mmCIF file of C-alpha atoms and ligand atoms in Angstrom:
data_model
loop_
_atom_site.group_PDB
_atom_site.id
_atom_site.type_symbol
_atom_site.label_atom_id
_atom_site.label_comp_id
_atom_site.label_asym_id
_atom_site.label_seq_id
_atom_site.Cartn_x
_atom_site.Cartn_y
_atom_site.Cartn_z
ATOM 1 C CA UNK T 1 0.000 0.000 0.000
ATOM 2 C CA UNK T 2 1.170 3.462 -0.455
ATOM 3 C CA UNK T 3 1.927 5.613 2.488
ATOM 4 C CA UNK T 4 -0.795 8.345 1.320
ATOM 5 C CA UNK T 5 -3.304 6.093 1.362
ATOM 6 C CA UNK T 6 -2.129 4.590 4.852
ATOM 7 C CA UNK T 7 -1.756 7.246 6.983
ATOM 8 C CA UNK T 8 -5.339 8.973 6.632
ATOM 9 C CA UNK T 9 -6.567 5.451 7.236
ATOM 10 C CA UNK T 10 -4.361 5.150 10.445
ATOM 11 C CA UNK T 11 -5.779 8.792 11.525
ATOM 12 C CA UNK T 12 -8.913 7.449 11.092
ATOM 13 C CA UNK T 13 -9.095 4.807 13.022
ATOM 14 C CA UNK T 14 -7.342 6.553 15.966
ATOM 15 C CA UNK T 15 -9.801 9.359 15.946
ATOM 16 C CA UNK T 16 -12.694 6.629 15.941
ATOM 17 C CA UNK T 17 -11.131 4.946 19.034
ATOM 18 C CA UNK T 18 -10.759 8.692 20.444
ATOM 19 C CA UNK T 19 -13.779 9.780 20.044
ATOM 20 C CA UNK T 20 -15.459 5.831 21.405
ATOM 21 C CA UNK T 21 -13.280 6.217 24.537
ATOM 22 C CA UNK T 22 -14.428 10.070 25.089
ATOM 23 C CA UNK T 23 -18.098 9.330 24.460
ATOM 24 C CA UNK T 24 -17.977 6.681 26.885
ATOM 25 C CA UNK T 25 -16.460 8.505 29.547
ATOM 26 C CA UNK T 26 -19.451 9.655 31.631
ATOM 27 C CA UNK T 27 -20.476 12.944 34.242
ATOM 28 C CA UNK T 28 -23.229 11.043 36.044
ATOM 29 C CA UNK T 29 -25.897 13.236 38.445
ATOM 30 C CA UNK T 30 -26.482 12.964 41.636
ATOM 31 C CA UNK T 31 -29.726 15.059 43.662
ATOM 32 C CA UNK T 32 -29.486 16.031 46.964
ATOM 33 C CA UNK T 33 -31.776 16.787 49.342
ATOM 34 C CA UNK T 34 -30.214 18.433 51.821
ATOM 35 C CA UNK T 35 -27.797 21.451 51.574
ATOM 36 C CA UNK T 36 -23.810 21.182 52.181
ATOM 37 C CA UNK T 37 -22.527 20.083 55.123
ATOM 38 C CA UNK T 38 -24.351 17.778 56.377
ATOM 39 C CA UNK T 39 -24.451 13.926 56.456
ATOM 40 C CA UNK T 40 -25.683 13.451 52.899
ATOM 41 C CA UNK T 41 -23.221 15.719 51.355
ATOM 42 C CA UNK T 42 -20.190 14.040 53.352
ATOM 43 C CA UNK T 43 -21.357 10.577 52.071
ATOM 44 C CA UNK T 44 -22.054 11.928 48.080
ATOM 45 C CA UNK T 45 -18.730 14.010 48.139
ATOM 46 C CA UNK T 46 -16.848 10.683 49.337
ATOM 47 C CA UNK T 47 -18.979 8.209 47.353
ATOM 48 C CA UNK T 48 -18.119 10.595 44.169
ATOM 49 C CA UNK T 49 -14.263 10.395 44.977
ATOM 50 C CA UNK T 50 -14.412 6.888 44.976
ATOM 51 C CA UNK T 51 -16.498 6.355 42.245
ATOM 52 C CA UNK T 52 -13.932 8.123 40.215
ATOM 53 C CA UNK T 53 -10.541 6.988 41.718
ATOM 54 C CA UNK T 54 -12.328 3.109 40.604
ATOM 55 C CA UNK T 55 -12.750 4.053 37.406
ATOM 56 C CA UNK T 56 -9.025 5.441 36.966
ATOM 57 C CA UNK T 57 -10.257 8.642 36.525
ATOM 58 C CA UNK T 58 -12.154 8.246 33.628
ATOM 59 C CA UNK T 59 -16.414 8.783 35.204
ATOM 60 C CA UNK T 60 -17.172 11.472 37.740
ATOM 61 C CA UNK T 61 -20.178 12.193 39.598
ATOM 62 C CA UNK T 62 -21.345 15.741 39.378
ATOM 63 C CA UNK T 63 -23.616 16.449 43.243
ATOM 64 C CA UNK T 64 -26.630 19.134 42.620
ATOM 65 C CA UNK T 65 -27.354 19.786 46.816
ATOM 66 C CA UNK T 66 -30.544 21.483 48.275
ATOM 67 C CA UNK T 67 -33.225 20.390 46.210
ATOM 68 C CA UNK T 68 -31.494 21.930 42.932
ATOM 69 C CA UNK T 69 -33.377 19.034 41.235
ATOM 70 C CA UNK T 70 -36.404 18.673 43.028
ATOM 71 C CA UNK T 71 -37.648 17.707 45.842
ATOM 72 C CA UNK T 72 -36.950 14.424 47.286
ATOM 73 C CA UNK T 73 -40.336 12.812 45.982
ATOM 74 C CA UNK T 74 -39.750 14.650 42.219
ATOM 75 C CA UNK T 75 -35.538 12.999 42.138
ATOM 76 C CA UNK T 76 -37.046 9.708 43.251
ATOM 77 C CA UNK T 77 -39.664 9.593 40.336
ATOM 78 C CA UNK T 78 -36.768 10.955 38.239
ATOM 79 C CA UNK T 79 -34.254 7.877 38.878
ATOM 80 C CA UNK T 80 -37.306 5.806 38.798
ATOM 81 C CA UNK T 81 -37.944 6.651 35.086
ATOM 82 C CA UNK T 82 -34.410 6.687 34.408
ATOM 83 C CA UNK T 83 -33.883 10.422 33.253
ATOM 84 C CA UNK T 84 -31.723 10.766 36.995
ATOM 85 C CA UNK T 85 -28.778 8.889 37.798
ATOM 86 C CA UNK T 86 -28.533 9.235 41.755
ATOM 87 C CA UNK T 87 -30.902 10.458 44.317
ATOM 88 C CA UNK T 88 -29.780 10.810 47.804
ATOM 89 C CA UNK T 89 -32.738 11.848 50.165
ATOM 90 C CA UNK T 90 -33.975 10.793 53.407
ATOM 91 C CA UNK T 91 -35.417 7.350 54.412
ATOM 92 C CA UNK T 92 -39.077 8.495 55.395
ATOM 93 C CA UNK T 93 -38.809 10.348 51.491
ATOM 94 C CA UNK T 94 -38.385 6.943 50.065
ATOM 95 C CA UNK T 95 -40.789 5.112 51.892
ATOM 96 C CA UNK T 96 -44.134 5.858 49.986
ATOM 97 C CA UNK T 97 -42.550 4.561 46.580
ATOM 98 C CA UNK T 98 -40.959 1.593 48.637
ATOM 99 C CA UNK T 99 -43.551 0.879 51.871
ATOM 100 C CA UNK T 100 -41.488 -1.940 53.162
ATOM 101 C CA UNK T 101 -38.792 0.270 53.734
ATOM 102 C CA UNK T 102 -41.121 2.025 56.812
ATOM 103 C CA UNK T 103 -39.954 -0.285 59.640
ATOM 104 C CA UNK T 104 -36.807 2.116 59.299
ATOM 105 C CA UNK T 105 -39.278 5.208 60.126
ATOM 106 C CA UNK T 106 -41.547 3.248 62.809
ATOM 107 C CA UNK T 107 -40.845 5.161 65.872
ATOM 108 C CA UNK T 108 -39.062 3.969 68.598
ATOM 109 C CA UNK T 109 -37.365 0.881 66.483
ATOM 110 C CA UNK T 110 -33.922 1.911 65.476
ATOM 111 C CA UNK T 111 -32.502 2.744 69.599
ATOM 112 C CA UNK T 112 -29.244 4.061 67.849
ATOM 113 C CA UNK T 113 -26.353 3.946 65.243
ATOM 114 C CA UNK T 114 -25.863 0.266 66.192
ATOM 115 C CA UNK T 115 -29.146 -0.472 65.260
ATOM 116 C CA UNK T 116 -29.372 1.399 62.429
ATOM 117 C CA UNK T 117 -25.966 -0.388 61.241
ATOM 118 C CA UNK T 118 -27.180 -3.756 61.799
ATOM 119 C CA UNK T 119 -30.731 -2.970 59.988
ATOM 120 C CA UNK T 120 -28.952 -1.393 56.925
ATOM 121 C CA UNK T 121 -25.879 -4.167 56.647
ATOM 122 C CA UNK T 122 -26.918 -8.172 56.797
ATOM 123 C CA UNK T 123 -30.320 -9.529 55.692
ATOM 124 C CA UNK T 124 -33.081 -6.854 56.979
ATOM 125 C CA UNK T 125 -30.820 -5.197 54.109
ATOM 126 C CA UNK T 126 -30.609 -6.954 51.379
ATOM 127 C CA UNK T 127 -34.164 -7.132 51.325
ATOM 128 C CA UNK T 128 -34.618 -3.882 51.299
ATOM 129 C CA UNK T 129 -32.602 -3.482 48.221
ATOM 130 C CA UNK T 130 -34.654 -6.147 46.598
ATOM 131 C CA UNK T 131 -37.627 -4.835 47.930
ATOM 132 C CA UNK T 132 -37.314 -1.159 46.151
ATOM 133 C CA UNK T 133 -35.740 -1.831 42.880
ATOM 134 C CA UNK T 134 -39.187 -4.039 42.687
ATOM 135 C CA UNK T 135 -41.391 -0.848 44.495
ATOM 136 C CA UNK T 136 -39.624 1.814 43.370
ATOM 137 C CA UNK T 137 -37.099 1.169 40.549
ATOM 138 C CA UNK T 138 -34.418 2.289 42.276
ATOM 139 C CA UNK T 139 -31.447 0.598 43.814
ATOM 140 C CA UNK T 140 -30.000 1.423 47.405
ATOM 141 C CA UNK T 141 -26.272 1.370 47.062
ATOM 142 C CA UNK T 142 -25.391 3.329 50.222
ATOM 143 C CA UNK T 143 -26.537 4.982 53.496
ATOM 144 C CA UNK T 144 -25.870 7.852 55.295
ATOM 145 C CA UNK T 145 -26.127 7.668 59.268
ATOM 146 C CA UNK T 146 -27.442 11.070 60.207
ATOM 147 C CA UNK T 147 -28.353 10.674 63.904
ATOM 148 C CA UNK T 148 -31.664 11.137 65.664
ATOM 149 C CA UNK T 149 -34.627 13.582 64.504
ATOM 150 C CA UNK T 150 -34.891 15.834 67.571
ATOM 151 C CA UNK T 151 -38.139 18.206 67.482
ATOM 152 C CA UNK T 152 -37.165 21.943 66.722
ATOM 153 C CA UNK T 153 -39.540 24.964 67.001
ATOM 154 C CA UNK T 154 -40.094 28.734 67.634
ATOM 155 C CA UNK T 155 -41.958 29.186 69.439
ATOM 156 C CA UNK T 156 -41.159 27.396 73.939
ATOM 157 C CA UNK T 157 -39.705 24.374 74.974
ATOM 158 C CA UNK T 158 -41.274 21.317 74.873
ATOM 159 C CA UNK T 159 -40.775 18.438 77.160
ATOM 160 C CA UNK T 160 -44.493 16.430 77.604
ATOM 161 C CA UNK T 161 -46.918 15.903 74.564
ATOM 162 C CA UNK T 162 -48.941 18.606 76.636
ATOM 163 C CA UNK T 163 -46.507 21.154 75.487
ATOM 164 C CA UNK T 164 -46.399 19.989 72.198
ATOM 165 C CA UNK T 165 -50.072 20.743 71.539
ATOM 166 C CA UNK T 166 -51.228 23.629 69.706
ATOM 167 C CA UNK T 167 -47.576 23.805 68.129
ATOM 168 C CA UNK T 168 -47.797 23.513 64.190
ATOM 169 C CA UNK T 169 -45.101 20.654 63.365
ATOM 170 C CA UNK T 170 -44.157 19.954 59.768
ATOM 171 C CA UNK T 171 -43.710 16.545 58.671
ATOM 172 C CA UNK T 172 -42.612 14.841 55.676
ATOM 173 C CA UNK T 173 -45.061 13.296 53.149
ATOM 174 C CA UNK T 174 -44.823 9.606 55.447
ATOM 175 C CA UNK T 175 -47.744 8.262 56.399
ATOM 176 C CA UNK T 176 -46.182 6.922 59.407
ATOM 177 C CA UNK T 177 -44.744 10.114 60.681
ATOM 178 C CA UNK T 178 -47.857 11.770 60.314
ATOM 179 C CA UNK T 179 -50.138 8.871 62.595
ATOM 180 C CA UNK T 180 -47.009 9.418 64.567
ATOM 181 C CA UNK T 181 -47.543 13.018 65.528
ATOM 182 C CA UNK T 182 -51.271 12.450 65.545
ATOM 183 C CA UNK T 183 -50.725 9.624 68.326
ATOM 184 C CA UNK T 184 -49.061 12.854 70.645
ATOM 185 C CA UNK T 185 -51.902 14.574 69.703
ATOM 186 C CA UNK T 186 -50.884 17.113 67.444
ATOM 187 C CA UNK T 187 -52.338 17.771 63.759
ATOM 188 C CA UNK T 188 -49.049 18.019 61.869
ATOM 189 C CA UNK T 189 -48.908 20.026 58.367
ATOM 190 C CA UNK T 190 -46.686 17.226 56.039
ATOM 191 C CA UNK T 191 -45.226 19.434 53.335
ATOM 192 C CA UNK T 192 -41.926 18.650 50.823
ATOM 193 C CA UNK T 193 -38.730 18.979 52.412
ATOM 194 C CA UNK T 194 -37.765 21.628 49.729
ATOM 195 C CA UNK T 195 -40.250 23.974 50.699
ATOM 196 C CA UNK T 196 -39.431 23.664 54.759
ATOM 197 C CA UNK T 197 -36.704 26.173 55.469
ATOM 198 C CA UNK T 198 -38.867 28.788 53.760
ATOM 199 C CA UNK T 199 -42.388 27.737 56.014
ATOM 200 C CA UNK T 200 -40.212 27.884 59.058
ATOM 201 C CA UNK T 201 -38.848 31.022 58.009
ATOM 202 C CA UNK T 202 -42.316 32.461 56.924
ATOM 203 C CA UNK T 203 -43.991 30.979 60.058
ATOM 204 C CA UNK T 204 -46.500 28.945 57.835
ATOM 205 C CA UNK T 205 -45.309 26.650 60.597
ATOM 206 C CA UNK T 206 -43.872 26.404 64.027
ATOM 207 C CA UNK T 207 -41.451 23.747 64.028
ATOM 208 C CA UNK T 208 -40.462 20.422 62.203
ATOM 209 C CA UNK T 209 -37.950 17.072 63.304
ATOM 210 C CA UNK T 210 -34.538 15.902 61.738
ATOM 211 C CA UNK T 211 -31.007 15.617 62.737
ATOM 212 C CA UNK T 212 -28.686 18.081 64.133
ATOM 213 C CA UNK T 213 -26.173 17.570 61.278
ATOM 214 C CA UNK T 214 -29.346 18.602 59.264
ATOM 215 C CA UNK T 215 -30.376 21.199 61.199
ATOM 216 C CA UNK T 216 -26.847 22.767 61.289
ATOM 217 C CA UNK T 217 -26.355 22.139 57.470
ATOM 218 C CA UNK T 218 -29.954 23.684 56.931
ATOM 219 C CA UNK T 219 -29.178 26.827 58.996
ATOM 220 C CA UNK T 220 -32.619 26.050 60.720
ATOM 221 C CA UNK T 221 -30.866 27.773 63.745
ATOM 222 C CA UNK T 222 -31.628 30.943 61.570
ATOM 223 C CA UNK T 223 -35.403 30.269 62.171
ATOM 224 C CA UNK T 224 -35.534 28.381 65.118
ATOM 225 C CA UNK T 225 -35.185 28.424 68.603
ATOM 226 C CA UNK T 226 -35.450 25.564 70.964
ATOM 227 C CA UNK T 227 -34.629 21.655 70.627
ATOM 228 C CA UNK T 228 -36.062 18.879 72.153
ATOM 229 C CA UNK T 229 -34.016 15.759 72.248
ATOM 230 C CA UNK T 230 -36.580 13.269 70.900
ATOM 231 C CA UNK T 231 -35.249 9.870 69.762
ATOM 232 C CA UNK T 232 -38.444 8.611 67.798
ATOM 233 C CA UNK T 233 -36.924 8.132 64.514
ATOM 234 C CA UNK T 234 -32.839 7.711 63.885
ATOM 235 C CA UNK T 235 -32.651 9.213 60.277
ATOM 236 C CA UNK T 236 -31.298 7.404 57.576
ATOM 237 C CA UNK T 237 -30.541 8.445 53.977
ATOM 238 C CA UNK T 238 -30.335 6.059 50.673
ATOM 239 C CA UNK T 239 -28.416 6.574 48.280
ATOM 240 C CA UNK T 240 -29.867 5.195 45.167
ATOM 241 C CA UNK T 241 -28.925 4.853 41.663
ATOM 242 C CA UNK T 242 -31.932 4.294 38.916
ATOM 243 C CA UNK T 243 -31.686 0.682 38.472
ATOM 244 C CA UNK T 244 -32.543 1.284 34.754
ATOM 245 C CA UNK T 245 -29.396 3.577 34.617
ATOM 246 C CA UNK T 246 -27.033 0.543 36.343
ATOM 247 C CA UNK T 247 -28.540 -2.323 34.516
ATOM 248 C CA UNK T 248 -27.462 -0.357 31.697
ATOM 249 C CA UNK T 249 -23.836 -0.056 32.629
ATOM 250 C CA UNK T 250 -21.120 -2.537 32.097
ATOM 251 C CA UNK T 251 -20.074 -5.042 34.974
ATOM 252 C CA UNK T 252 -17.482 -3.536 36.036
ATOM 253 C CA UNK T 253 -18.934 0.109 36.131
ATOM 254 C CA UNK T 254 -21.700 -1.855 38.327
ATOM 255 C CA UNK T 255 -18.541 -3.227 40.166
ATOM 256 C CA UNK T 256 -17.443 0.474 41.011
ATOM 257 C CA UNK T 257 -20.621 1.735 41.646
ATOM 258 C CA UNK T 258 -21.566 -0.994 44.640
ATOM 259 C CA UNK T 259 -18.125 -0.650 46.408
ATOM 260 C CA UNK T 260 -18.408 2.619 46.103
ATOM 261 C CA UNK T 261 -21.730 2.600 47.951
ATOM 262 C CA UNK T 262 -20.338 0.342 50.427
ATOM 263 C CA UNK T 263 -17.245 2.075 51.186
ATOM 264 C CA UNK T 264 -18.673 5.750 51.790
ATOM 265 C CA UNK T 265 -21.555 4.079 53.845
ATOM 266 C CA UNK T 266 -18.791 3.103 56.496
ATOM 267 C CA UNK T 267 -17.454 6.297 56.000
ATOM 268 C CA UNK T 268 -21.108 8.039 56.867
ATOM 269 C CA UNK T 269 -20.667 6.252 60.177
ATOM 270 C CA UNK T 270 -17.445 7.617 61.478
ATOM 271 C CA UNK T 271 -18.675 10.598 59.921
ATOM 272 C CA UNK T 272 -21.703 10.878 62.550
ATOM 273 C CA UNK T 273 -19.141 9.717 65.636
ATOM 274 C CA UNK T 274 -17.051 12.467 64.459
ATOM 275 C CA UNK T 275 -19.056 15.296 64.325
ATOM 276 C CA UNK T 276 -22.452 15.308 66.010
ATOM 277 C CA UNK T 277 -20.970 16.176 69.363
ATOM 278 C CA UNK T 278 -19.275 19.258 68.305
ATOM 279 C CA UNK T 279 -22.658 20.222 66.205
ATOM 280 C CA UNK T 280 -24.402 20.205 68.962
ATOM 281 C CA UNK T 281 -22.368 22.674 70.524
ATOM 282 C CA UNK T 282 -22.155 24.658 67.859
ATOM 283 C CA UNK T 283 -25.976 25.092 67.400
ATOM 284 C CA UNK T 284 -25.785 26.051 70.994
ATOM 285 C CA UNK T 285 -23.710 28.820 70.346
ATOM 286 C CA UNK T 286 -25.586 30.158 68.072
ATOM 287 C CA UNK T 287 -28.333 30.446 70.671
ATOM 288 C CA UNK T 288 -30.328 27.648 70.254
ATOM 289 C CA UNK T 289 -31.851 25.884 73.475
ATOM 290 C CA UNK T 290 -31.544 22.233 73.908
ATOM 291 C CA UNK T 291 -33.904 20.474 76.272
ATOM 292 C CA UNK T 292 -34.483 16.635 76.879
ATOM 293 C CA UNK T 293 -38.110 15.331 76.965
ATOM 294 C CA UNK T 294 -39.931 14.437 80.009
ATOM 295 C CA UNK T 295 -39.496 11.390 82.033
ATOM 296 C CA UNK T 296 -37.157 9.573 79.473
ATOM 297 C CA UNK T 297 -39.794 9.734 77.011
ATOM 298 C CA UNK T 298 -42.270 7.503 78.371
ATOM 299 C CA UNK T 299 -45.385 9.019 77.524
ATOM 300 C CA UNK T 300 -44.154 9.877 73.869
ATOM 301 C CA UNK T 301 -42.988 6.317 73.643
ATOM 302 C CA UNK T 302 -46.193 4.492 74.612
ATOM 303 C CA UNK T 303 -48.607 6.870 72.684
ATOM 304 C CA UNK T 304 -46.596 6.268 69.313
ATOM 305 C CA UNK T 305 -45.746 2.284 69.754
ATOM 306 C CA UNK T 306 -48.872 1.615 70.479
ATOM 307 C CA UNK T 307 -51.104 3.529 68.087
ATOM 308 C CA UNK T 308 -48.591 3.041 65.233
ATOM 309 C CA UNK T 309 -46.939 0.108 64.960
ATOM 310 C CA UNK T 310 -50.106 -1.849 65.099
ATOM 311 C CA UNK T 311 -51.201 -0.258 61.845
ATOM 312 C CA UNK T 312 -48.430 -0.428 60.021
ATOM 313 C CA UNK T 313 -47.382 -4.425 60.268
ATOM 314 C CA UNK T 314 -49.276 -4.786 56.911
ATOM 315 C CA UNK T 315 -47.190 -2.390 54.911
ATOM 316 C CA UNK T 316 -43.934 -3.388 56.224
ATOM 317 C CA UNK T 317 -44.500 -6.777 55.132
ATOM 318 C CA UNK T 318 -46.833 -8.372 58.126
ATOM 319 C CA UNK T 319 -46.349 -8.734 61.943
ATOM 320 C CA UNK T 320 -44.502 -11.770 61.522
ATOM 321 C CA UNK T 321 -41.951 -9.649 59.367
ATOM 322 C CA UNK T 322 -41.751 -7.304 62.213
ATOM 323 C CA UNK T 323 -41.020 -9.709 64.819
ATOM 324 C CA UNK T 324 -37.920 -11.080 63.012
ATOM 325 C CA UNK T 325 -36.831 -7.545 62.367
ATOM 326 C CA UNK T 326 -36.991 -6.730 66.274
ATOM 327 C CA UNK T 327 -35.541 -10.679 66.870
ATOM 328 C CA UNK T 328 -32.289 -9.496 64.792
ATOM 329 C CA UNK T 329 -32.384 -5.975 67.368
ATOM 330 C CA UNK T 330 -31.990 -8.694 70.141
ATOM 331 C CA UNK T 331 -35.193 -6.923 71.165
HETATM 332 C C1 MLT E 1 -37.266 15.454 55.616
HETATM 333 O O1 MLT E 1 -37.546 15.904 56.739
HETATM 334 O O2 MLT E 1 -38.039 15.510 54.652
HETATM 335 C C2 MLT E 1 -35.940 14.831 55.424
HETATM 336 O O3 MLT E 1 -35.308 14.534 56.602
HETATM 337 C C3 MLT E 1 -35.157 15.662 54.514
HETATM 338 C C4 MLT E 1 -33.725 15.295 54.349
HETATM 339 O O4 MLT E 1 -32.906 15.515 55.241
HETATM 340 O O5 MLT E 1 -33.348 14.843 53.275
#
C-alpha cells in the first residue's frame, strides 16, 4: 500500500477509538436533598471520589445539593424513570414509593447507630434493596447515618406531649410520621422537604424534626429556637442509583458503583461519631436551646408504639416480618 493512502486510514481509526473512549467517559448526576454540610453531602462528596478513583479517573459524579433538582419525591420519580442517575434523600422520602422500607421510620425501632448499622448491613438489608428496585425502581447502594430527629420549634420548649399541643409541626409526606404526631396529639402540616426552610422562616409553621447535622447544614438555627431531644426516629438516607441507569452499565462500572456505595456508607458512620458532638455545641452557640423530653420519654414512647406500629405491620411486610426484624435488634 502506499503511504498516502495509509496514513489517513491510520488517523482514522485513531480518531474513531478517540472519540469511542471520550463518548464513553461519563459525568453522572447525583440530587441532593439536603444542603452542604451535612451527612448526605459528606457521604455523596466521598462516594463521588471513589467512584472516580475506581474508574481510573475516567467517570465522575457531578452532586446538585438542596433540592437543585427537586424535591426528594420529584428525584425519586426521576431515577425511577431513568432520566436521573442518583438520588440521595432521606429514608421516610423513600418510603411511599418503597412501603417496606417504613420499619426504618416506625418510631421507637432503630434505639441508635448500632441499630441502624445492623438494619442497613446483613439480611433486613438486602431485602430492602430487593424490595425497592421491585417498588420503586431504584437501587440502594449506600446509606448515610445522620443521627436522631430531635423536634425543633419557635416558638417554647417542649418536654411532655402537653406542650407539644397547639404547636404547628411539619412533617414529611410519610404516612407513618404523620399517625405518629397524631398519636401525641398534634395535627401536623406534612409538606416537601424543599419547601421547609422557607415555612419555618415564613412561620406557615412552628417547628419540624430531623437531625442536628441537618439542622446545622440547613441553617434552621436561623429560624428556630429551641430543641427537644426526641429519639423517635434515627434518620437514615439512601443513596440510590436508577436501576434502569445501572442495569445499563457494564459489569465492572456496576462493580465500582456498589463498592463505592459500600465504602462511603462506612465512611457516613465515622462521619456521625465524628461530628455530632461538636454540632451540637455549635448550634448552641448560636443560641439555640436544647432540652431533653420528660421522664425519658415515656409518655411519647407508649402513645406512638402503640397507636402506630399496630397499623403499620401490613405495609412493612406483616407482623410476623416485624417480629424477626426486632428478633435481629436482640429486642
Ligand atoms: C425530611 O424531613 O423531609 C428529610 O429529613 C429531609 C432530608 O434531610 O433529606
Amino acid at each position: 500500500f502506499h503511504k498516502a493512502r495509509i496514513l489517513p486510514a491510520v488517523f482514522a481509526i485513531v480518531a474513531l477509538l478517540f472519540a469511542g473512549s471520550a463518548a464513553s467517559a461519563k459525568t453522572f448526576k447525583m440530587a441532593i436533598g439536603d444542603a452542604q454540610g451535612g451527612t448526605q453531602w459528606a457521604l455523596a462528596e466521598k462516594f463521588s471520589e471513589l467512584f472516580t478513583e475506581k474508574t481510573g479517573g475516567k467517570h465522575k459524579v457531578s452532586l446538585f445539593p438542596n433540592g437543585q433538582l427537586g424535591s426528594e419525591q420529584d428525584t425519586i420519580n426521576d431515577a425511577a424513570m431513568g432520566t436521573l442517575d442518583f438520588s440521595l434523600l432521606a429514608v421516610n422520602n423513600i418510603t411511599p414509593f418503597s412501603p417496606t422500607v417504613g420499619v426504618l421510620t416506625l418510631p421507637y425501632v432503630i434505639l441508635g447507630l448500632d441499630d441502624a448499622v445492623t438494619l442497613t448491613h446483613g439480611e433486613v438489608g438486602k431485602e430492602l434493596v430487593e424490595n425497592t428496585i421491585r417498588d420503586a425502581g431504584v437501587r440502594i447502594i449506600g446509606w448515610a447515618y445522620s443521627g436522631f430527629r430531635v423536634l425543633t420549634n419557635s416558638k417554647k420548649p417542649v418536654a411532655t406531649l402537653d406542650d407539644l399541643k397547639g404547636l404547628i409541626i411539619r412533617v414529611p409526606k410519610n404516612e407513618i410520621m404523620i399517625a405518629t404526631y397524631q398519636a401525641w396529639g398534634c395535627n401536623p402540616t406534612p409538606m416537601a422537604w424543599s419547601e421547609t426552610f422557607t415555612a419555618l422562616q415564613q412561620k406557615v409553621v412552628d417547628g419540624q424534626d430531623n437531625p442536628f447535622i441537618t439542622v446545622s447544614a440547613m441553617k434552621f438555627y436561623e429560624v428556630q429556637k429551641y430543641i427537644t431531644t426526641i429519639r423517635y426516629i434515627f434518620s437514615l438516607e439512601p443513596l440510590v442509583i436508577s436501576e434502569a441507569v445501572f442495569q445499563d452499565l457494564k459489569p465492572e462500572l456496576q462493580k465500582a458503583v456498589l463498592d463505592a456505595g459500600q465504602e462511603a456508607t462506612l465512611y457516613s458512620e465515622q462521619y456521625l461519631k465524628d461530628s455530632e458532638a461538636a454540632i451540637i455545641k455549635d448550634l448552641e452557640a448560636k443560641g439555640m436551646e436544647i432540652s431533653a423530653p420528660a421522664d425519658d420519654e415515656k409518655e411519647w414512647i407508649e402513645a406512638a408504639t402503640s397507636a402506630v406500629w399496630p397499623k403499620y405491620y401490613d405495609s412493612i411486610g406483616g407482623k410476623d416480618k416485624f417480629d424477626s426484624i426486632m428478633k435481629v435488634l436482640g429486642r
